[in-house]
Amino acid sequence: MSVFKENTNTSAPKFSMASPVVANDLKVYMETYGCQMNVNDSEVVMSILEQQGFEYTTVMDDADLILVNTCSIRENAEQRVRGRLNVFRLMKRKKPSLLIGVIGCMAERLKEQLLEEQKMVDLVVGPDAYRDLPQLVQQAGSGRKAVNVLLSREETYSDISPVRYDSNGISAFVSIMRGCNNMCAYCVVPYTRGGERSRDAQTILREVRELVEMGYKEVTLLGQNVDSYHWTDTYTSDEISFSRLLALVAQVSPELRVRFSTSHPKDMTDEVLYTMAKYPNICKSIHLPAQSGSTRMLEMMKRGYTREWYLGRIEAIRRIIPECAITTDIIAGFCSETEEDHQDTLSLMREVGYEFAFMFKYSERPKTYAQRKYQDDIPEEVKTRRLQEIIDVQIELSAEAKKEKLGKTFEVLIEGASKKSDDQFVGRTSQNEVVVFPRGTYSIGQYVNVKVERCTSATLIGSII
Ligand code: 5AD
Ligand code: SF4
């Protein structure tokens, strides 16, 4: 039986063929894996579905439609999703009308193959096909499996206001571009998210203004490589670079914190750094993935920079924004990595003194340059050992960075109650460090000055002054 109701409401707008349904009361449960971009995509998806009458639910058992927004970056990210799909399969046995959709990067990578592999999946929708979701859900509801994995050169969902369904009401992600043109040898993203395209700057600014009006206090501008953002204004022919966009967003409100991710070492300009230094509300924190400290590895990874170039960028950050926190991503055990290459990574980490790092074992991904041209020849136990050594160095570096903060005072944006105690607030410094402190008479969304008194490995602890 179809779970859809015909649109019999004559006062409702007429729907085009692309959106022929009003799904009154159909409940959607959504799980999101992977990066911040995926979190924001799920919000775009909810917006598209809500416009068609779907309703978001946090209760899995109430759902008529379950969507899993997936990640393909490493093999284990896909395995986790397969595990979840097994759980949904059991639910569907009990409730056959339940529809299950796989969206995002894994949908794009596996396409129809996913329907063969996972028999209970009803729809497979890639990152550029979300506008088609209402129609595809309807098709799946009438018993025909639905797939749309077309990638687009233009789609940026620029006109869609994401529904912040899982937000703290304080911080929001704003996507400024989609896709990636970098073709790093290990990376599946260009295949799952397609080529790079920038979003209309006016729509970004409009979204930020709306967020400010709604009481949001922090936006994070998202792109795979924000430094290559570029938009030519249709009316004024103005060229808008990332540094210009950053300044425009910062000017929306001095009360609004502005963050961004991710920067690429080969493209990050001094202009961006000067813009960060100029506006107090642009947070002093840069995520600058190094991936490796060995120039030979970086070349094989097709990163487009050497160790020396990377250190030159770090020097520029330190010179222009001395108080800036620097974080990174590191891959252990990439193809042919020697002990010496690995030592280069450890020494780079110490030289930079990262505040924080995301650290991974190399995972070969189908279709990538590395999979086609190189041998994944580092034994698993060597990858594991090298990753552990990388983690151990980072633990030391993070502890040192935390200790340096003891006794100092930072402006903190209050984001919510601490997980451990309702009497405590949790917030972050401009440098993106988590701080826990007694709540006093303040409320969520306010800025307070907090003096750091103690720290754990992940958190600063202090009190409001
Ligand atoms: N294996 C391991 N880590 C990877 N990353 C990207 N592709 C792979 C892969 N195949 C890491 C990189 C990137 C982060 C998002 O994920 O460090 O910056
Ligand atoms: Fe994000 Fe990359 Fe994972 Fe896609 S594959 S969800 S772009 S991290």
XYZ file of C-alpha atoms and ligand atoms in Angstrom:
491
model
C 0.000 0.000 0.000
C 1.285 3.426 -0.816
C 1.975 5.581 2.208
C 1.196 8.716 0.217
C -1.885 10.867 0.232
C -2.924 12.614 -2.939
C -2.763 16.376 -2.758
C -6.468 17.158 -2.588
C -6.068 20.519 -0.888
C -7.099 22.939 -3.644
C -5.675 25.943 -1.839
C -2.229 24.337 -1.777
C 0.182 25.409 -4.463
C 0.167 23.330 -7.628
C 3.088 20.977 -7.654
C 5.257 20.404 -10.675
C 6.063 16.903 -11.873
C 9.197 17.104 -9.775
C 7.195 17.532 -6.583
C 3.777 15.975 -7.060
C 2.939 15.129 -3.465
C 2.026 16.504 -0.118
C 3.118 13.932 2.410
C 0.863 15.006 5.261
C 2.144 13.702 8.571
C 4.743 11.356 7.124
C 7.483 11.154 9.689
C 11.160 11.175 8.771
C 13.922 9.897 11.012
C 17.410 10.854 9.893
C 20.881 9.683 10.880
C 23.957 11.527 9.680
C 27.510 10.198 9.394
C 30.699 11.855 8.187
C 31.691 15.483 7.969
C 30.086 18.808 8.904
C 29.084 19.194 5.279
C 26.923 16.108 5.674
C 25.313 17.560 8.805
C 24.411 20.646 6.794
C 23.192 18.529 3.863
C 20.816 16.701 6.210
C 19.397 20.113 7.167
C 18.916 20.927 3.484
C 17.195 17.567 2.991
C 14.840 18.243 5.908
C 14.001 21.619 4.420
C 13.139 20.049 1.065
C 11.023 17.360 2.733
C 9.264 19.717 5.139
C 8.145 21.877 2.227
C 6.320 18.793 0.998
C 4.622 18.115 4.317
C 7.038 15.630 5.865
C 7.666 15.945 9.571
C 10.937 15.348 11.397
C 10.963 12.849 14.240
C 13.651 11.892 16.742
C 11.816 8.636 17.496
C 12.988 5.923 15.142
C 9.977 3.684 15.857
C 7.562 6.415 14.748
C 9.208 6.877 11.357
C 7.554 6.233 7.978
C 10.830 7.049 6.281
C 14.350 6.480 7.587
C 17.158 8.325 5.828
C 20.835 7.596 6.456
C 23.169 10.306 5.239
C 26.371 8.423 4.657
C 30.138 8.842 4.406
C 32.605 6.916 2.234
C 35.852 8.504 3.331
C 37.203 5.316 4.921
C 36.169 1.696 4.769
C 35.144 1.710 8.436
C 32.764 4.667 7.860
C 30.899 2.507 5.340
C 30.953 -0.522 7.651
C 29.283 1.505 10.374
C 26.453 2.409 8.009
C 26.046 -1.219 6.952
C 25.680 -2.084 10.634
C 22.921 0.499 11.030
C 21.162 -0.781 7.906
C 20.952 -4.213 9.553
C 19.078 -2.619 12.450
C 16.685 -0.842 10.055
C 16.100 -4.117 8.202
C 14.747 -5.688 11.391
C 12.436 -2.693 11.853
C 11.157 -3.055 8.335
C 10.310 -6.706 8.935
C 7.928 -5.591 11.656
C 6.604 -2.619 9.686
C 6.690 -3.365 5.937
C 5.422 0.111 4.925
C 8.614 1.665 6.348
C 10.796 3.189 3.641
C 14.583 3.181 3.981
C 16.765 5.574 2.040
C 20.529 5.791 1.749
C 21.683 9.273 0.782
C 25.045 11.039 0.559
C 28.496 9.828 -0.345
C 27.944 6.070 -0.028
C 24.818 6.343 -2.179
C 26.866 8.166 -4.796
C 29.743 5.707 -4.663
C 27.740 2.481 -4.797
C 24.727 3.634 -6.832
C 22.350 0.772 -7.870
C 24.814 -1.743 -6.437
C 23.575 -0.671 -3.023
C 20.072 -1.966 -3.858
C 21.501 -5.368 -4.714
C 23.719 -5.460 -1.673
C 21.060 -4.184 0.743
C 17.730 -5.635 -0.286
C 15.615 -3.615 2.126
C 16.879 -0.244 0.894
C 14.141 1.554 -1.093
C 15.923 4.657 -2.282
C 19.466 5.714 -3.098
C 20.090 9.436 -3.540
C 23.392 11.183 -4.183
C 24.490 14.573 -2.745
C 23.388 16.597 -5.791
C 19.939 15.021 -6.190
C 18.202 16.040 -2.969
C 15.655 18.259 -4.709
C 14.344 15.081 -6.293
C 13.787 13.394 -2.908
C 10.007 14.000 -2.550
C 9.381 12.487 -5.954
C 11.759 9.585 -5.284
C 10.143 8.875 -1.918
C 6.782 8.766 -3.651
C 8.111 6.340 -6.234
C 9.577 4.126 -3.517
C 6.261 4.336 -1.641
C 4.477 2.911 -4.631
C 6.774 -0.084 -4.599
C 9.373 0.899 -7.203
C 12.944 1.266 -5.982
C 14.169 4.801 -6.634
C 17.678 5.953 -7.517
C 19.086 9.358 -8.437
C 22.853 9.731 -8.227
C 23.366 12.368 -10.904
C 26.111 14.794 -10.013
C 25.681 18.404 -11.029
C 28.049 21.166 -12.049
C 25.762 23.876 -10.656
C 23.766 22.596 -7.706
C 24.579 24.472 -4.484
C 21.069 24.441 -2.917
C 21.668 28.172 -2.623
C 17.981 29.115 -2.356
C 17.170 26.552 0.338
C 17.144 27.589 3.989
C 18.352 24.553 5.919
C 16.075 23.395 8.746
C 18.258 23.411 11.867
C 16.430 20.424 13.329
C 19.216 19.220 15.621
C 20.746 22.535 16.594
C 21.514 24.211 19.915
C 20.082 27.435 18.468
C 23.512 29.063 18.845
C 25.824 27.585 16.196
C 24.973 26.808 12.584
C 26.786 25.481 9.542
C 26.541 27.484 6.337
C 27.696 25.781 3.192
C 29.581 28.149 0.854
C 30.590 25.677 -1.820
C 30.230 22.034 -2.816
C 32.416 19.374 -4.348
C 36.159 19.295 -4.739
C 38.646 19.669 -7.617
C 41.781 18.691 -5.763
C 42.015 15.010 -6.536
C 44.255 14.070 -3.605
C 45.437 10.558 -4.456
C 43.798 8.875 -1.436
C 40.468 10.702 -1.458
C 37.059 9.541 -2.600
C 35.362 12.945 -2.192
C 35.732 14.221 -5.791
C 33.965 11.018 -6.909
C 31.170 11.204 -4.366
C 30.579 14.954 -4.325
C 31.632 15.914 -7.834
C 33.452 19.012 -9.015
C 33.863 22.197 -7.034
C 31.296 24.987 -7.311
C 30.833 28.112 -5.209
C 27.509 29.313 -3.871
C 26.089 32.740 -4.691
C 27.556 35.116 -2.087
C 24.271 37.030 -1.733
C 22.432 33.867 -0.698
C 25.166 33.064 1.832
C 24.840 36.551 3.354
C 21.061 36.306 3.378
C 21.241 32.994 5.225
C 23.695 34.434 7.760
C 21.460 37.477 8.355
C 18.464 35.190 8.888
C 20.447 33.164 11.400
C 21.395 36.321 13.294
C 17.748 37.405 13.346
C 16.852 33.987 14.768
C 19.352 34.508 17.599
C 22.268 32.422 16.322
C 25.664 33.535 17.632
C 28.078 31.501 15.526
C 28.334 30.361 11.923
C 30.840 27.950 10.416
C 31.362 28.459 6.701
C 31.831 25.071 5.076
C 33.624 23.892 1.969
C 36.073 21.115 1.052
C 38.589 23.846 0.200
C 37.261 27.233 1.316
C 40.311 29.080 -0.038
C 39.235 28.413 -3.603
C 35.800 29.994 -3.055
C 35.073 32.345 -5.927
C 31.904 34.114 -6.972
C 31.263 36.753 -9.602
C 28.269 38.875 -8.629
C 25.727 38.842 -11.461
C 24.671 42.483 -10.993
C 27.858 44.296 -10.038
C 30.376 41.908 -11.689
C 32.253 42.093 -8.376
C 34.713 39.258 -7.855
C 34.275 37.767 -4.399
C 37.173 35.719 -3.036
C 37.103 33.777 0.212
C 38.782 36.579 2.181
C 36.205 39.053 0.867
C 33.356 36.706 1.727
C 34.788 36.192 5.198
C 34.886 39.969 5.750
C 31.314 40.376 4.473
C 30.051 37.645 6.798
C 31.982 39.138 9.737
C 30.332 42.513 9.060
C 26.814 41.062 9.341
C 27.032 41.443 13.126
C 29.930 42.025 15.544
C 28.060 39.719 17.950
C 28.327 36.819 15.514
C 31.304 34.489 15.690
C 32.566 33.335 12.315
C 34.452 30.081 11.779
C 35.329 28.202 8.620
C 36.549 24.806 7.480
C 38.513 23.443 5.659
C 41.571 25.383 4.530
C 44.011 23.888 2.045
C 47.710 24.605 2.676
C 48.401 25.085 -1.026
C 45.692 27.766 -1.392
C 45.497 29.563 1.964
C 46.416 33.189 1.304
C 47.887 35.855 3.591
C 44.856 37.945 2.636
C 42.620 35.475 4.505
C 44.954 35.681 7.507
C 44.898 39.508 7.483
C 41.086 39.419 7.307
C 41.041 37.076 10.315
C 43.366 39.418 12.206
C 41.247 42.463 11.327
C 37.857 41.244 12.572
C 37.661 40.316 16.268
C 34.584 38.170 15.586
C 36.395 35.871 13.139
C 37.551 33.059 15.396
C 41.270 32.558 15.757
C 41.414 28.937 14.770
C 42.530 27.318 11.525
C 42.117 23.713 10.525
C 44.992 23.102 8.117
C 45.252 19.408 7.205
C 48.902 18.437 6.699
C 48.231 14.702 6.020
C 51.981 13.964 6.233
C 55.235 15.649 7.174
C 57.204 13.992 4.382
C 57.572 15.855 1.109
C 57.880 12.532 -0.724
C 54.541 11.373 0.712
C 52.891 14.737 0.019
C 53.962 14.465 -3.590
C 52.573 10.935 -3.870
C 49.382 12.130 -2.192
C 49.163 14.893 -4.853
C 48.720 17.532 -2.186
C 50.406 20.276 -4.165
C 52.825 21.451 -1.428
C 56.026 20.393 0.296
C 56.824 20.178 3.998
C 58.687 23.498 3.690
C 55.724 25.202 2.019
C 53.427 23.921 4.748
C 55.762 25.236 7.452
C 55.883 28.546 5.592
C 52.076 28.774 5.897
C 52.332 28.001 9.628
C 54.926 30.770 9.966
C 52.527 33.190 8.220
C 49.710 32.265 10.623
C 51.971 32.765 13.656
C 53.194 36.107 12.315
C 49.816 37.548 11.307
C 47.595 35.988 14.016
C 49.884 35.080 16.941
C 47.039 33.821 19.142
C 45.643 31.486 16.457
C 45.069 27.796 17.243
C 46.115 25.374 14.517
C 44.596 21.924 14.077
C 45.188 19.267 11.443
C 44.416 15.922 9.824
C 47.088 13.220 9.560
C 47.077 9.950 7.617
C 49.286 7.094 8.875
C 50.636 4.397 6.590
C 49.945 5.775 3.123
C 51.316 3.716 0.218
C 55.073 3.069 0.459
C 55.468 5.180 3.608
C 58.883 4.438 5.194
C 59.900 4.796 8.840
C 61.695 7.958 7.810
C 58.535 9.423 6.211
C 56.664 8.548 9.385
C 59.328 10.240 11.548
C 58.930 13.314 9.327
C 55.238 13.381 10.255
C 56.022 13.134 13.973
C 58.609 15.910 13.723
C 56.240 18.144 11.741
C 53.625 17.713 14.456
C 56.115 18.746 17.139
C 57.384 21.635 15.070
C 53.893 23.045 14.564
C 52.582 22.141 18.035
C 48.990 21.417 16.971
C 46.230 22.085 19.482
C 44.274 19.150 18.124
C 44.396 16.616 15.292
C 42.154 14.120 13.524
C 44.338 11.076 12.900
C 43.588 8.144 10.617
C 45.046 4.951 9.208
C 45.178 5.038 5.450
C 42.187 3.226 3.975
C 42.257 2.430 0.274
C 39.183 3.718 -1.558
C 37.932 2.384 -4.879
C 38.511 4.519 -8.005
C 41.018 6.880 -6.355
C 44.401 7.551 -7.956
C 46.160 5.686 -5.139
C 43.959 2.631 -5.612
C 44.603 2.607 -9.350
C 48.332 3.402 -9.318
C 49.867 2.448 -5.981
C 50.116 -0.624 -3.760
C 48.438 -0.373 -0.361
C 51.605 -2.010 0.944
C 51.950 -0.957 4.575
C 50.945 -3.916 6.766
C 47.972 -3.326 9.054
C 50.063 -3.768 12.218
C 52.559 -1.153 10.997
C 49.730 1.297 10.226
C 48.320 0.652 13.694
C 51.661 1.216 15.401
C 52.401 4.407 13.441
C 48.924 5.762 14.112
C 49.424 5.085 17.824
C 52.730 6.972 17.785
C 51.025 9.885 16.043
C 48.210 9.846 18.621
C 50.744 9.724 21.483
C 52.550 12.797 20.161
C 49.250 14.644 19.743
C 48.178 13.785 23.293
C 51.393 15.415 24.532
C 50.942 18.465 22.290
C 47.298 18.952 23.286
C 48.233 18.674 26.977
C 50.971 21.294 26.526
C 48.569 23.610 24.698
C 46.037 23.216 27.513
C 48.616 23.883 30.233
C 49.600 27.134 28.552
C 46.035 28.359 29.036
C 46.058 27.891 32.819
C 45.561 31.170 34.667
C 44.528 33.037 31.509
C 41.138 34.539 30.751
C 39.200 33.898 27.536
C 35.998 35.145 26.003
C 33.667 32.154 25.836
C 30.388 31.767 23.979
C 27.992 29.755 26.171
C 26.662 26.868 24.095
C 24.702 24.787 26.575
C 24.653 22.805 29.796
C 27.642 20.580 30.425
C 27.010 16.869 29.848
C 28.115 15.995 33.365
C 26.208 18.572 35.368
C 23.299 20.949 34.869
C 25.020 23.425 37.184
C 27.818 23.822 34.683
C 27.860 25.479 31.285
C 29.954 24.460 28.352
C 31.229 26.883 25.748
C 34.176 27.497 23.483
C 36.938 30.049 23.182
C 37.709 31.812 19.925
C 40.469 29.170 19.541
C 37.732 26.515 19.586
C 38.688 25.039 22.928
C 35.959 23.590 25.091
C 35.576 25.266 28.498
C 33.382 24.119 31.391
C 32.429 26.517 34.192
C 29.700 27.129 36.838
C 26.707 28.776 35.173
C 26.110 31.689 37.546
C 23.275 33.924 36.366
C 24.122 33.749 32.671
C 22.271 32.064 29.834
C 23.007 30.130 26.675
C 24.137 32.347 23.794
C 25.842 34.956 25.984
C 29.525 35.819 25.900
C 31.377 35.603 29.213
C 34.999 35.962 30.317
C 36.218 32.757 31.877
C 39.459 32.334 33.796
C 40.970 28.892 33.264
C 41.855 27.164 36.538
C 42.322 23.501 35.656
C 42.255 21.245 32.640
C 41.669 17.646 31.587
C 43.032 16.178 28.351
C 40.109 17.553 26.310
C 38.613 20.355 28.372
C 39.533 23.575 30.130
C 37.816 24.162 33.469
C 37.381 27.618 34.958
C 35.039 30.228 36.303
C 33.388 33.391 35.050
C 35.088 36.616 36.092
N 42.156 7.042 4.284
C 42.361 7.626 5.482
N 42.061 8.905 5.748
C 41.536 9.634 4.745
N 41.139 10.918 4.684
C 40.657 11.166 3.458
N 40.734 10.063 2.692
C 41.288 9.106 3.473
C 41.623 7.742 3.258
N 41.435 7.162 2.078
C 41.277 11.846 5.810
C 42.134 13.046 5.453
C 41.128 14.144 5.294
C 40.084 13.741 6.320
C 38.747 14.374 6.111
O 40.007 12.347 6.157
O 43.001 13.297 6.531
O 41.662 15.424 5.552
Fe 32.057 14.209 4.032
Fe 34.027 13.084 2.622
Fe 32.546 11.588 4.195
Fe 31.527 12.604 1.951
S 33.176 11.126 2.101
S 30.561 12.591 3.988
S 32.549 14.549 1.857
S 33.898 13.203 4.856
